[in-house]
XYZ file of C-alpha atoms in Angstrom:
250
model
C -83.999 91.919 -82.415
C -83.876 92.939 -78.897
C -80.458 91.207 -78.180
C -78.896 92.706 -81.585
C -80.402 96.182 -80.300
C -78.329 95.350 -76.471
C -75.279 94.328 -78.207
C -75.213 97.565 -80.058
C -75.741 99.816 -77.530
C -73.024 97.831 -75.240
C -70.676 97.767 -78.300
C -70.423 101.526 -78.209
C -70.464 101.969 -74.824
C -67.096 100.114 -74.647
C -65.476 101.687 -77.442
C -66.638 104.768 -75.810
C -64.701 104.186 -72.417
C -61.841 102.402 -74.185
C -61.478 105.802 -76.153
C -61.517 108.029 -72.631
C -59.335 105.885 -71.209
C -56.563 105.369 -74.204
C -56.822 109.631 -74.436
C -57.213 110.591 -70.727
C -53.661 108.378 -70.068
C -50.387 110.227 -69.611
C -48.753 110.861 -72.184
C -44.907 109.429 -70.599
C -44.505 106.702 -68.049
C -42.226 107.041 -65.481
C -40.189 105.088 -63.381
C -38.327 105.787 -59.644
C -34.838 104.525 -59.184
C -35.149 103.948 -54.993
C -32.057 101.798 -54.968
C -34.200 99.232 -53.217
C -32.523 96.767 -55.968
C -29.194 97.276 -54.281
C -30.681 96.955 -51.013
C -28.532 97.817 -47.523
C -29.481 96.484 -44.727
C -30.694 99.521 -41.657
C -28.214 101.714 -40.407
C -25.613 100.363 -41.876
C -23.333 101.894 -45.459
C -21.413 100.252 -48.219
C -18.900 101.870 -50.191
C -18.972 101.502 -53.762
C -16.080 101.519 -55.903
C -17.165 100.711 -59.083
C -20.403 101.795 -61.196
C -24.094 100.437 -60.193
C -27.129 99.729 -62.134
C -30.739 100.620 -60.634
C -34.111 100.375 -62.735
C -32.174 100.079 -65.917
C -29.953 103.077 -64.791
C -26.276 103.482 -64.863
C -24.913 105.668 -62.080
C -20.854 105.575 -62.455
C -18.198 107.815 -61.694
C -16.301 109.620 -64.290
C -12.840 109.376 -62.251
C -10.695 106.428 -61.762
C -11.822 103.856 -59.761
C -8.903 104.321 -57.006
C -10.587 107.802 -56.474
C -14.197 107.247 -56.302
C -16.071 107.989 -53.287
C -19.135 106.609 -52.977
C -21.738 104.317 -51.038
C -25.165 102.832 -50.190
C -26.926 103.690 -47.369
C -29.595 103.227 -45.008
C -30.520 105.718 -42.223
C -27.289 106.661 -41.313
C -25.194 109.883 -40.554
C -28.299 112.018 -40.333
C -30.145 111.281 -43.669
C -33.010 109.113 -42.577
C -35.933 107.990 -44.880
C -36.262 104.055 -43.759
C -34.748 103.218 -47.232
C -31.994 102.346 -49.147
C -30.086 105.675 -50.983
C -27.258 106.636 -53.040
C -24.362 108.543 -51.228
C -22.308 110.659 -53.169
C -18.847 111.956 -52.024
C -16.913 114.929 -53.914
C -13.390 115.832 -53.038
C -11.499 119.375 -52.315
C -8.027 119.546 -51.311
C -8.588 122.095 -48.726
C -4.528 123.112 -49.183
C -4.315 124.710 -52.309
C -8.652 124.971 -52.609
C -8.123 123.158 -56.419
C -11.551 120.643 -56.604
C -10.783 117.123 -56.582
C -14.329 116.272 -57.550
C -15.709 112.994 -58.771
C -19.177 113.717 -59.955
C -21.324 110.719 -60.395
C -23.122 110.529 -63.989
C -26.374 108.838 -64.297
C -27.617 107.781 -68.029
C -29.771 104.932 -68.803
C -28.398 101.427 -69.940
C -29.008 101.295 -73.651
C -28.164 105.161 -74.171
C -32.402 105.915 -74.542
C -32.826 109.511 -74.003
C -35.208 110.122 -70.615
C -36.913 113.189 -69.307
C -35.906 114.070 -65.420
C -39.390 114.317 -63.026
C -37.742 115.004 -59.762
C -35.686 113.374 -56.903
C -34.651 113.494 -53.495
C -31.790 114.938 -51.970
C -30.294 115.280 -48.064
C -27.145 116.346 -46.640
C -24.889 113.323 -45.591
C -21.914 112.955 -43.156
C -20.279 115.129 -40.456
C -21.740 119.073 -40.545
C -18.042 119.553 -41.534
C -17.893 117.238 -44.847
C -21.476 118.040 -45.973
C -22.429 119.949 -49.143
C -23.735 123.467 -49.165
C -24.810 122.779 -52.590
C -25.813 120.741 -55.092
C -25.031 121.490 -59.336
C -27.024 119.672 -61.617
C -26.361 119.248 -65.005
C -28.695 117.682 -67.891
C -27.093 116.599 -70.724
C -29.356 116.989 -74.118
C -29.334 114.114 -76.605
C -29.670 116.826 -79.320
C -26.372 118.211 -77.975
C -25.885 121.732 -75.225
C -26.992 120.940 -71.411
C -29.010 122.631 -68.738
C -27.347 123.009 -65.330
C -29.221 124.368 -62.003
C -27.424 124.909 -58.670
C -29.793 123.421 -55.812
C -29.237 124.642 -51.835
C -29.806 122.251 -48.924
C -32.731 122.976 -46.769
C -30.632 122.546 -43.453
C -32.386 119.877 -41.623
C -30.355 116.790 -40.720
C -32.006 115.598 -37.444
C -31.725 111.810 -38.181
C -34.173 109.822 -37.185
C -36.337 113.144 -35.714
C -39.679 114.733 -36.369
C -38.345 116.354 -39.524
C -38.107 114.888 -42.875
C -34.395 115.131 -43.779
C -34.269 114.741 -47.829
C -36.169 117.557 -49.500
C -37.754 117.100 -53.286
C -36.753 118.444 -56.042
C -38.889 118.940 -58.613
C -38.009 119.772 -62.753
C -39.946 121.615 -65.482
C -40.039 120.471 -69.805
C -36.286 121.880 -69.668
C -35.073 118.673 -68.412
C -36.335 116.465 -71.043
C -34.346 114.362 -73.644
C -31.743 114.457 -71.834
C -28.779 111.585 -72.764
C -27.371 111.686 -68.801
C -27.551 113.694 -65.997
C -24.340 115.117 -63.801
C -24.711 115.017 -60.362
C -21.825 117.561 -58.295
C -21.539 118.121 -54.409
C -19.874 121.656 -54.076
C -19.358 124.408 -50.699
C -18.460 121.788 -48.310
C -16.975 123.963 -45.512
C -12.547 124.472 -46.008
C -10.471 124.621 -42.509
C -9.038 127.781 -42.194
C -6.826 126.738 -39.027
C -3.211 127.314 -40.062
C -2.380 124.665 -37.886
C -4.180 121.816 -39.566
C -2.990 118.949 -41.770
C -3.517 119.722 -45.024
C -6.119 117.168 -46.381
C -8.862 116.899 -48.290
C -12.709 118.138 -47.527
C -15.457 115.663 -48.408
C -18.394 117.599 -50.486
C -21.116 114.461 -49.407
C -24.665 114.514 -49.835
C -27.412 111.544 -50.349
C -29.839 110.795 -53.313
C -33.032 108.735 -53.563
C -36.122 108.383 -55.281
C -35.225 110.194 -58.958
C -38.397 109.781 -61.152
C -37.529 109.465 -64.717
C -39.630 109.201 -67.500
C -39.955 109.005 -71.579
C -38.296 111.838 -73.489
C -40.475 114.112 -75.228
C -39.974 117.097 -77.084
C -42.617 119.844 -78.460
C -44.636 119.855 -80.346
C -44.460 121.491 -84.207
C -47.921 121.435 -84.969
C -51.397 122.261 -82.685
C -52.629 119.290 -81.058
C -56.909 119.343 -80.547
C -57.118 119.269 -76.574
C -58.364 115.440 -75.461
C -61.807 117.537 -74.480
C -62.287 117.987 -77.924
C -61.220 114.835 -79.388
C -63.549 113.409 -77.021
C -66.461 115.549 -78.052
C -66.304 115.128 -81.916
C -65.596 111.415 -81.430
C -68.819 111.167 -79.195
C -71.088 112.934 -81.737
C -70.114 110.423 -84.215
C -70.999 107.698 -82.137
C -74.365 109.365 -81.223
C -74.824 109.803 -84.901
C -73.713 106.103 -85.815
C -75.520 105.191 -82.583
C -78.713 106.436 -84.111
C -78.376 104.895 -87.336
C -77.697 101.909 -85.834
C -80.899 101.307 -83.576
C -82.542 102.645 -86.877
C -81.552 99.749 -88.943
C -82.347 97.519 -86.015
C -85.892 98.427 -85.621
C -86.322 98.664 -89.262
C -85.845 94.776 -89.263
């Protein structure tokens, strides 16, 4: 009678802390695309001229091929973090000022809708080439989008003290999103008369974006897990007491 009584009381017990566990989880997942799966060897750069693939993410541009401008990196031209990251290089013709930009889209593989966490950005390139500015914009898988223009913090001191890529974090608003548009804008425009006309290079770096599930809110009033927790521990105090009952009864 004395084992039943032990196996009761351990019985509960692990439902019990199976139960805090399942309810004290997160409620999404997430996931950080680092690029390390596209790996570049220290200070050195590729240039890619096609789409790549990272954690199940698509990152491609949405010009043609002959006019994308981007690459892999690793702890070069200022942007240091002793990793892998994803360079991204927007056009201006800095003749007439009309944008030649090639923002890079980022969606994930099988088209499932994802919730933006946060990522990292630095500037990248010559002081002359580099973005001012960064415009982000979240497409919704219910349709509309949410853009937000983000400003560089200014430090680009390579392999120095500082930490050169700042993080960016994002609120509900970016949630089930479809893709996500990522735009280099402000890079600085000659003004010398004298100079070639050409075209100015709006670069900046990306790593570490932490993704996760989509979720959307709720419609109806959810009992906070504290609660949950305390009516499903009365009833196993109750059925607890019943049960040791029984036992002893035998």
């Amino acid at each position: 009678m004395a084992h039943s009584k032990v196996i009761g009381k351990l019985s509960l017990t692990t439902a019990l802390a199976t139960l805090i566990a399942v309810l004290s989880s997160p409620a999404a997942q997430s996931l950080v695309i680092d690029f390390e799966d596209n790996a570049i060897e220290p200070n050195d750069n590729e240039d890619v001229f096609s789409s790549i693939t990272s954690q199940d993410f698509l990152l491609e541009p949405t010009l043609p091929r002959e006019q994308t401008q981007y690459a892999l990196a690793n702890n070069v031209f200022e942007a240091h973090n002793d990793s892998t990251y994803f360079v991204i290089r927007n056009l201006l013709n800095d003749n007439t000022l009309e944008p030649f930009i090639n923002p890079v889209t980022m969606s994930h593989v099988n088209g499932t809708p994802f919730s933006l966490l946060s990522l990292d950005l630095a500037e990248w390139g010559e002081p002359q080439d580099q973005s001012k500015m960064v415009e982000l914009t979240g497409f919704l898988a219910e349709g509309g989008s949410i853009t937000t223009m983000i400003s560089f913090d200014g430090i680009t001191d390579g392999s120095g003290p500082q930490e050169d890529f700042q993080t960016i974090t994002f609120d509900q608003q970016w949630s089930n999103l479809s893709s996500v548009e990522f735009k280099g804008i402000d890079a600085p425009v000659s003004d010398d008369p004298n100079e070639e006309p050409g075209f100015q290079v709006n670069s900046f770096a990306i790593d570490n974006i932490e993704v996760g599930e989509a979720f959307e809110e709720p419609h109806t009033e959810v009992p906070e897990p504290a609660s949950i927790l305390g009516i499903f521990a009365l009833g196993a105090a109750g059925f607890g007491s019943r049960l040791t009952k029984k036992i002893t009864q035998r």
